[in-house]
Coordinates of C-alpha atoms in Angstrom, one line a residue:
M8 CA -0.1 0.0 -0.2
G9 CA 3.1 2.3 0.4
D10 CA 4.1 4.7 3.5
S11 CA 0.8 6.6 4.6
R12 CA 3.4 9.4 5.8
F13 CA 4.5 10.1 2.3
G14 CA 0.7 9.6 1.1
H15 CA -0.3 12.6 3.8
Q16 CA 2.9 15.0 2.8
W17 CA 2.0 14.5 -0.9
C18 CA -1.5 15.5 0.0
F19 CA -0.5 18.2 2.0
L20 CA 1.6 19.8 -0.8
L21 CA -1.1 19.4 -3.2
F22 CA -3.8 21.3 -0.8
L23 CA -0.9 24.3 -0.6
V24 CA -0.1 24.1 -4.7
C25 CA -4.2 24.8 -5.4
L26 CA -3.9 27.3 -2.3
L27 CA -1.4 28.9 -4.5
L28 CA -3.1 28.6 -8.1
L29 CA -6.2 30.2 -6.0
K30 CA -4.3 33.3 -4.9
A31 CA -2.4 33.3 -8.6
E32 CA -5.3 33.6 -10.5
G33 CA -7.7 35.6 -8.1
G34 CA -9.7 32.4 -6.6
S35 CA -9.7 33.0 -3.5
I36 CA -12.1 35.6 -3.1
P37 CA -14.3 35.2 0.1
I38 CA -18.0 36.4 0.3
T39 CA -19.5 39.4 2.2
I40 CA -22.5 38.4 3.6
V41 CA -24.6 41.7 4.6
E42 CA -26.1 40.2 7.8
T43 CA -27.2 44.4 8.4
A44 CA -29.6 43.8 5.5
K45 CA -32.2 41.8 7.4
A46 CA -33.3 44.4 9.3
K47 CA -34.0 46.3 6.6
G48 CA -35.7 43.5 4.6
A49 CA -33.2 43.1 2.1
V50 CA -33.3 39.6 1.5
C51 CA -32.9 37.0 -1.0
L52 CA -35.6 34.9 -2.5
D53 CA -35.4 32.5 0.9
G54 CA -35.1 35.2 3.1
S55 CA -31.6 35.5 3.7
P56 CA -29.1 38.4 3.7
P57 CA -27.4 39.5 0.4
A58 CA -24.2 39.2 -0.3
Y59 CA -21.0 40.3 -2.8
H60 CA -17.3 39.1 -3.1
M61 CA -14.8 42.2 -3.0
V62 CA -11.2 43.0 -4.0
E63 CA -9.7 46.0 -2.4
G64 CA -8.2 48.7 -5.0
S65 CA -4.5 50.1 -4.8
G66 CA -2.3 52.1 -5.5
S67 CA -3.8 54.5 -7.9
G68 CA -6.8 52.6 -8.0
I69 CA -7.4 52.9 -4.5
N70 CA -10.3 55.6 -4.9
N71 CA -12.0 54.1 -7.8
W72 CA -14.9 51.6 -8.1
L73 CA -16.0 49.2 -10.4
V74 CA -19.7 47.2 -8.9
H75 CA -20.4 44.6 -11.1
M76 CA -23.9 42.8 -10.9
E77 CA -24.2 39.1 -11.5
G78 CA -26.7 37.7 -14.2
G79 CA -28.6 34.5 -14.0
G80 CA -31.7 35.3 -15.8
W81 CA -35.1 36.2 -13.8
C82 CA -38.6 34.6 -12.6
G83 CA -41.9 35.9 -13.4
D84 CA -43.9 33.4 -11.8
I85 CA -44.9 31.5 -8.2
E86 CA -43.4 28.1 -9.3
S87 CA -40.0 29.7 -11.2
C88 CA -39.5 31.8 -8.1
L89 CA -39.3 28.8 -5.7
E90 CA -36.8 26.3 -8.1
R91 CA -34.6 29.2 -7.4
K92 CA -35.6 29.8 -3.8
D93 CA -33.2 27.1 -2.8
T94 CA -30.5 27.3 -5.4
Y95 CA -27.6 30.0 -5.3
K96 CA -29.9 32.1 -7.6
G97 CA -32.2 32.5 -4.5
S98 CA -30.3 32.2 -1.3
S99 CA -26.9 33.4 0.0
S100 CA -26.6 30.2 2.0
K101 CA -26.4 28.4 -1.2
M102 CA -23.5 30.7 -2.9
E103 CA -19.9 29.7 -3.3
K104 CA -17.7 31.1 -0.5
I105 CA -14.6 31.9 -2.5
M106 CA -14.2 32.7 -6.0
G107 CA -12.2 34.2 -8.6
F108 CA -12.5 37.7 -10.9
S109 CA -11.5 38.1 -14.7
G110 CA -12.0 39.8 -17.3
L111 CA -12.9 43.1 -16.0
L112 CA -12.8 42.7 -13.0
G113 CA -9.4 41.0 -13.2
E114 CA -6.4 41.5 -11.0
K115 CA -3.6 41.5 -14.1
Q116 CA -2.4 44.7 -15.2
A117 CA -1.4 42.8 -18.4
S118 CA -5.1 41.8 -19.1
N119 CA -7.4 44.4 -17.1
P120 CA -4.5 47.9 -17.6
D121 CA -7.7 50.1 -16.8
F122 CA -9.3 48.5 -14.1
Y123 CA -6.7 45.9 -12.7
N124 CA -6.3 47.9 -9.2
W125 CA -9.6 49.5 -8.7
N126 CA -12.1 48.2 -5.9
R127 CA -13.9 45.6 -7.6
I128 CA -17.2 43.9 -6.5
K129 CA -19.2 41.7 -7.9
I130 CA -22.8 41.3 -6.4
K131 CA -24.4 37.9 -5.9
Y132 CA -27.9 37.8 -7.8
C133 CA -30.4 36.4 -5.9
D134 CA -33.8 38.0 -6.5
G135 CA -34.7 37.2 -10.0
S136 CA -36.1 40.5 -10.7
S137 CA -32.7 42.4 -12.0
F138 CA -32.7 44.1 -8.2
T139 CA -35.9 45.6 -8.9
G140 CA -38.5 43.9 -6.9
D141 CA -40.1 45.8 -3.5
V142 CA -43.0 43.9 -2.1
E143 CA -43.6 44.3 1.8
T144 CA -46.3 41.4 2.1
V145 CA -44.8 37.5 2.3
D146 CA -46.9 35.1 1.6
P147 CA -46.6 32.2 4.3
K148 CA -47.5 29.9 1.7
N149 CA -44.7 29.8 -0.8
Q150 CA -42.1 32.2 2.1
L151 CA -40.9 34.1 -0.9
Y152 CA -39.4 37.7 -0.3
F153 CA -39.2 39.8 -3.5
R154 CA -37.2 42.2 -2.6
G155 CA -34.3 43.0 -5.4
D156 CA -34.4 46.2 -5.0
R157 CA -33.7 46.7 -1.4
I158 CA -30.7 44.1 -1.9
W159 CA -29.5 46.2 -4.1
Q160 CA -29.6 49.7 -2.3
A161 CA -28.6 47.6 1.1
V162 CA -25.3 46.7 -1.0
I163 CA -24.4 49.9 -2.3
D164 CA -24.7 51.6 1.6
D165 CA -22.5 48.8 2.4
L166 CA -19.8 49.9 0.0
L167 CA -20.0 53.5 0.5
A168 CA -19.9 53.0 4.1
K169 CA -16.1 51.0 3.0
G170 CA -15.1 53.8 1.1
M171 CA -17.2 54.4 -2.0
K172 CA -18.5 57.5 -0.5
N173 CA -15.2 58.9 -1.4
A174 CA -15.1 57.7 -5.0
Q175 CA -13.0 59.4 -7.9
N176 CA -13.9 57.3 -10.7
A177 CA -17.1 54.7 -10.5
I178 CA -18.5 52.4 -12.8
L179 CA -21.6 50.3 -12.5
S180 CA -21.8 47.0 -14.7
G181 CA -23.2 43.5 -14.9
C182 CA -23.8 40.6 -17.4
S183 CA -27.4 39.6 -18.9
A184 CA -29.4 40.2 -15.7
G185 CA -26.9 42.2 -14.2
G186 CA -26.6 44.0 -17.5
L187 CA -30.1 45.3 -17.4
A188 CA -30.1 46.2 -13.6
A189 CA -27.0 48.3 -14.2
I190 CA -28.9 50.3 -16.9
L191 CA -31.8 50.7 -14.5
H192 CA -30.2 52.0 -11.6
C193 CA -27.1 53.5 -13.5
D194 CA -28.7 57.2 -12.5
R195 CA -29.2 56.5 -8.8
F196 CA -25.9 55.0 -8.5
K197 CA -24.2 58.7 -10.0
S198 CA -26.7 60.4 -7.3
L199 CA -25.3 58.4 -4.5
L200 CA -21.5 59.0 -5.3
P201 CA -19.5 62.7 -5.2
A202 CA -20.6 65.2 -7.7
T203 CA -16.7 65.0 -8.8
A204 CA -16.3 61.4 -9.3
K205 CA -17.0 60.5 -12.9
V206 CA -19.5 58.3 -13.1
G207 CA -20.4 55.6 -15.9
C208 CA -22.1 52.6 -17.0
V209 CA -21.4 49.1 -18.4
S210 CA -24.2 46.7 -19.6
D211 CA -22.7 43.7 -21.2
A212 CA -25.4 41.5 -22.6
G213 CA -28.1 43.5 -20.5
Y214 CA -29.4 45.6 -24.0
F215 CA -32.9 43.3 -24.2
I216 CA -34.8 44.6 -27.0
H217 CA -38.4 45.2 -27.4
G218 CA -38.3 42.9 -30.6
K219 CA -40.5 41.4 -32.9
D220 CA -40.7 37.3 -32.4
V221 CA -41.1 35.1 -35.1
A222 CA -44.8 35.0 -35.0
G223 CA -45.3 38.4 -35.3
G224 CA -46.0 39.2 -31.6
F225 CA -43.9 40.4 -28.4
E226 CA -44.4 37.5 -26.7
I227 CA -41.0 39.3 -24.5
E228 CA -43.0 42.1 -23.7
N229 CA -45.6 39.9 -21.5
F230 CA -42.7 37.9 -19.9
F231 CA -41.1 41.5 -19.1
G232 CA -44.8 42.0 -17.7
R233 CA -44.7 39.5 -15.0
I234 CA -42.2 40.0 -13.6
V235 CA -42.6 43.4 -13.3
G236 CA -45.8 42.4 -11.4
L237 CA -44.8 39.8 -9.2
H238 CA -41.9 41.4 -8.2
G239 CA -43.9 45.0 -7.2
S240 CA -41.2 46.8 -9.8
V241 CA -42.7 49.5 -10.8
K242 CA -41.3 51.8 -7.4
S243 CA -37.6 50.9 -8.5
L244 CA -38.1 51.3 -12.6
P245 CA -36.7 54.9 -13.6
P246 CA -39.4 57.5 -13.3
S247 CA -38.4 59.1 -16.2
C248 CA -39.4 56.2 -18.2
T249 CA -42.3 54.9 -15.9
S250 CA -44.1 58.6 -16.3
K251 CA -44.1 58.1 -19.8
M252 CA -44.8 54.1 -20.7
K253 CA -46.5 51.0 -19.0
P254 CA -43.8 49.6 -16.8
E255 CA -43.0 46.7 -18.6
M256 CA -41.7 48.5 -21.1
C257 CA -39.4 50.5 -18.6
F258 CA -37.6 46.7 -18.6
F259 CA -36.7 47.3 -22.0
P260 CA -32.8 49.4 -22.1
Q261 CA -34.2 51.2 -25.8
Y262 CA -36.6 53.4 -23.7
V263 CA -34.9 53.7 -20.3
A264 CA -31.4 54.9 -22.1
Q265 CA -33.6 58.0 -23.5
S266 CA -33.9 59.7 -20.5
M267 CA -31.0 58.6 -19.1
E268 CA -28.5 61.2 -17.6
T269 CA -25.6 59.3 -16.5
P270 CA -23.3 57.7 -19.6
L271 CA -23.5 54.3 -20.9
F272 CA -21.6 51.7 -22.4
V273 CA -23.6 49.0 -24.2
L274 CA -21.2 45.7 -25.2
N275 CA -23.9 42.7 -26.8
P276 CA -23.5 40.5 -29.6
A277 CA -26.0 41.3 -32.7
Y278 CA -26.7 38.2 -32.3
D279 CA -26.9 37.6 -28.4
F280 CA -28.2 34.1 -28.4
W281 CA -30.1 34.8 -25.3
Q282 CA -32.3 36.8 -26.9
L283 CA -32.7 34.8 -30.2
K284 CA -34.0 31.8 -28.3
N285 CA -36.5 34.0 -26.0
I286 CA -37.4 37.3 -28.1
M287 CA -36.8 36.3 -31.2
A288 CA -38.2 32.5 -30.8
P289 CA -39.8 31.8 -28.2
S290 CA -40.8 28.3 -27.1
A291 CA -44.0 30.2 -26.3
V292 CA -44.6 30.9 -30.1
D293 CA -43.2 27.9 -31.7
P294 CA -44.8 24.6 -30.4
K295 CA -43.4 22.7 -33.0
G296 CA -39.9 23.3 -32.2
T297 CA -39.3 24.6 -35.7
W298 CA -36.9 27.0 -34.6
K299 CA -34.8 24.6 -32.2
S300 CA -31.7 23.7 -33.9
C301 CA -31.4 27.3 -35.6
K302 CA -32.0 29.3 -32.1
F303 CA -29.6 27.0 -30.3
D304 CA -26.2 26.5 -33.1
I305 CA -26.8 29.4 -35.9
T306 CA -25.0 27.4 -38.4
K307 CA -27.8 25.0 -38.5
C308 CA -30.1 28.2 -39.4
S309 CA -31.9 27.5 -43.1
A310 CA -31.7 30.6 -45.8
D311 CA -35.0 31.3 -44.8
Q312 CA -34.3 31.2 -41.2
L313 CA -30.9 32.9 -41.5
K314 CA -33.0 36.1 -43.4
T315 CA -35.4 36.1 -40.1
V316 CA -31.9 36.3 -38.0
Q317 CA -30.5 39.0 -39.9
D318 CA -33.7 41.1 -39.9
Y319 CA -33.5 40.6 -35.9
R320 CA -30.0 42.1 -35.7
T321 CA -32.0 45.2 -37.8
Q322 CA -34.5 45.2 -35.0
F323 CA -31.6 45.3 -32.8
L324 CA -29.2 48.3 -34.4
N325 CA -32.9 50.1 -34.5
A326 CA -33.3 49.9 -30.8
L327 CA -29.9 50.4 -30.1
S328 CA -30.3 54.0 -32.5
S329 CA -33.3 55.2 -31.0
G330 CA -32.0 54.4 -27.1
A331 CA -28.5 54.4 -26.0
G332 CA -27.1 55.4 -30.0
S333 CA -28.9 58.6 -29.6
K334 CA -27.1 60.3 -26.5
P335 CA -23.5 61.0 -27.7
A336 CA -21.8 60.6 -24.0
N337 CA -22.4 56.9 -24.9
G338 CA -20.9 54.2 -26.1
Y339 CA -21.4 50.9 -27.7
F340 CA -19.3 47.2 -28.8
I341 CA -21.9 45.2 -31.0
D342 CA -19.7 42.4 -32.5
S343 CA -21.7 39.7 -34.9
C344 CA -20.7 36.9 -32.3
Y345 CA -23.3 34.3 -31.4
A346 CA -22.4 35.1 -27.7
H347 CA -24.1 36.4 -25.0
C348 CA -21.9 37.9 -22.0
Q349 CA -18.4 38.8 -23.0
S350 CA -17.0 40.9 -20.1
G351 CA -16.2 38.6 -17.6
A352 CA -13.2 36.1 -19.2
T353 CA -10.4 37.6 -20.3
A354 CA -10.5 35.2 -23.7
T355 CA -13.0 37.7 -24.4
W356 CA -12.2 40.6 -22.3
F357 CA -8.6 41.4 -23.7
D358 CA -6.9 38.5 -25.3
S359 CA -4.4 37.9 -27.6
K360 CA -7.6 35.9 -29.6
S361 CA -10.4 38.2 -28.3
P362 CA -12.9 39.3 -30.2
Q363 CA -12.5 42.4 -32.2
V364 CA -14.1 45.3 -34.1
N365 CA -12.7 47.2 -36.2
K366 CA -9.2 45.7 -34.6
T367 CA -10.3 47.2 -31.0
K368 CA -10.8 44.3 -28.5
I369 CA -13.5 44.9 -25.6
G370 CA -11.5 46.0 -22.6
T371 CA -9.6 48.4 -24.9
A372 CA -13.3 49.5 -25.9
V373 CA -14.6 50.2 -22.6
G374 CA -11.5 51.5 -21.4
D375 CA -10.8 54.4 -24.3
W376 CA -15.1 55.0 -23.8
F377 CA -14.7 56.2 -20.3
F378 CA -11.4 57.6 -19.9
N379 CA -12.7 59.6 -22.9
R380 CA -9.7 58.6 -25.2
A381 CA -11.6 57.8 -28.0
K382 CA -15.0 57.9 -29.5
I383 CA -16.5 54.1 -29.3
E384 CA -19.3 53.3 -31.4
K385 CA -18.0 50.1 -33.2
I386 CA -20.9 47.8 -34.9
D387 CA -19.6 44.6 -37.0
C388 CA -20.6 43.6 -40.2
P389 CA -23.1 40.8 -40.3
Y390 CA -22.8 37.3 -39.7
P391 CA -20.6 35.5 -40.4
C392 CA -18.0 37.9 -41.3
N393 CA -16.0 37.9 -37.9
P394 CA -13.4 35.2 -37.8
T395 CA -12.5 36.4 -34.2
C396 CA -15.7 35.9 -32.2
V397 CA -15.8 33.4 -29.8
K398 CA -19.1 32.0 -28.1
V399 CA -19.3 32.3 -24.8
D400 CA -22.7 31.7 -22.5
S401 CA -22.3 33.0 -19.2
D402 CA -24.5 34.7 -16.7
S403 CA -21.7 36.2 -14.7

């Protein structure tokens, strides 16, 4: 059987190596549970307190803050919220205790030159409403708490107390449902920071459009309406939008962005595959599964289907033009990749093989926009023209 002492020593050495690797990759960032949030009723779907991971800034980045909101879809009915309740998407007790950062949150200057030494935070997502819910009553039958907006405020309050109140530069960002949250909370975020601070918001794969589906309707509007209704989101949606439109319409960035005051950067594929699956061809309007192969793999689309996909790209670009694209201070990077969320991984953020539009990488584009080094309005040519594309499916 061999010498057991050697086995124990080997295991211990392996353990030390693993710890060093975790540290080298930023993989040892502990979770912070905001216990004080419970007194404010700011809790996850199951009633547990909210949480985030944080790396403190250093050197020139000590007063700069990058607050990133995790994504992970939504729940628009009791059944789907109950499915999330006992997972990391609905309870801080189920979340990973340590994690690593990469991409725009990465710690290496070579792969994240503009933000590597900032205070970097990832807010965990456990409410299912893009941090917009605020319902006081809790149904005793399902014990679900719809408090996403309170979660956001409680975490931001905690960060302000830890030094963000003295921020010189700050970015609110997010991916997917978190990318939508970055838009919905953008102006409010700026209002909580010093008037002298330079503030911007970055939405990665969060520019969900009010797009027409393959049946000629707008099923996504119905879906967003259910979320807004269930979570009581109307109170936390931007009043500059809700004063003019139905609340569920203010879940669409193209309408919110028209009246936003804080500079916004939109990072999104024109062929975002979450949108192709759920806005262009949702299952509700495709009961026979005619679109199943195409929407899960764009290379399997027929010629007629690909034409519809290209028409959806046109819808997306029109929604961008009338929304975020209408403000001179905003920027955008719209590639032709079949992807969803591209800022969270070094491979797509700032790597030698990262996606490029007009020879510009995503990490470069965001940094150039924020620091006013260049005007960034990058729109890629239609699929399948870009050989640098990398397929990414992430909700981080």
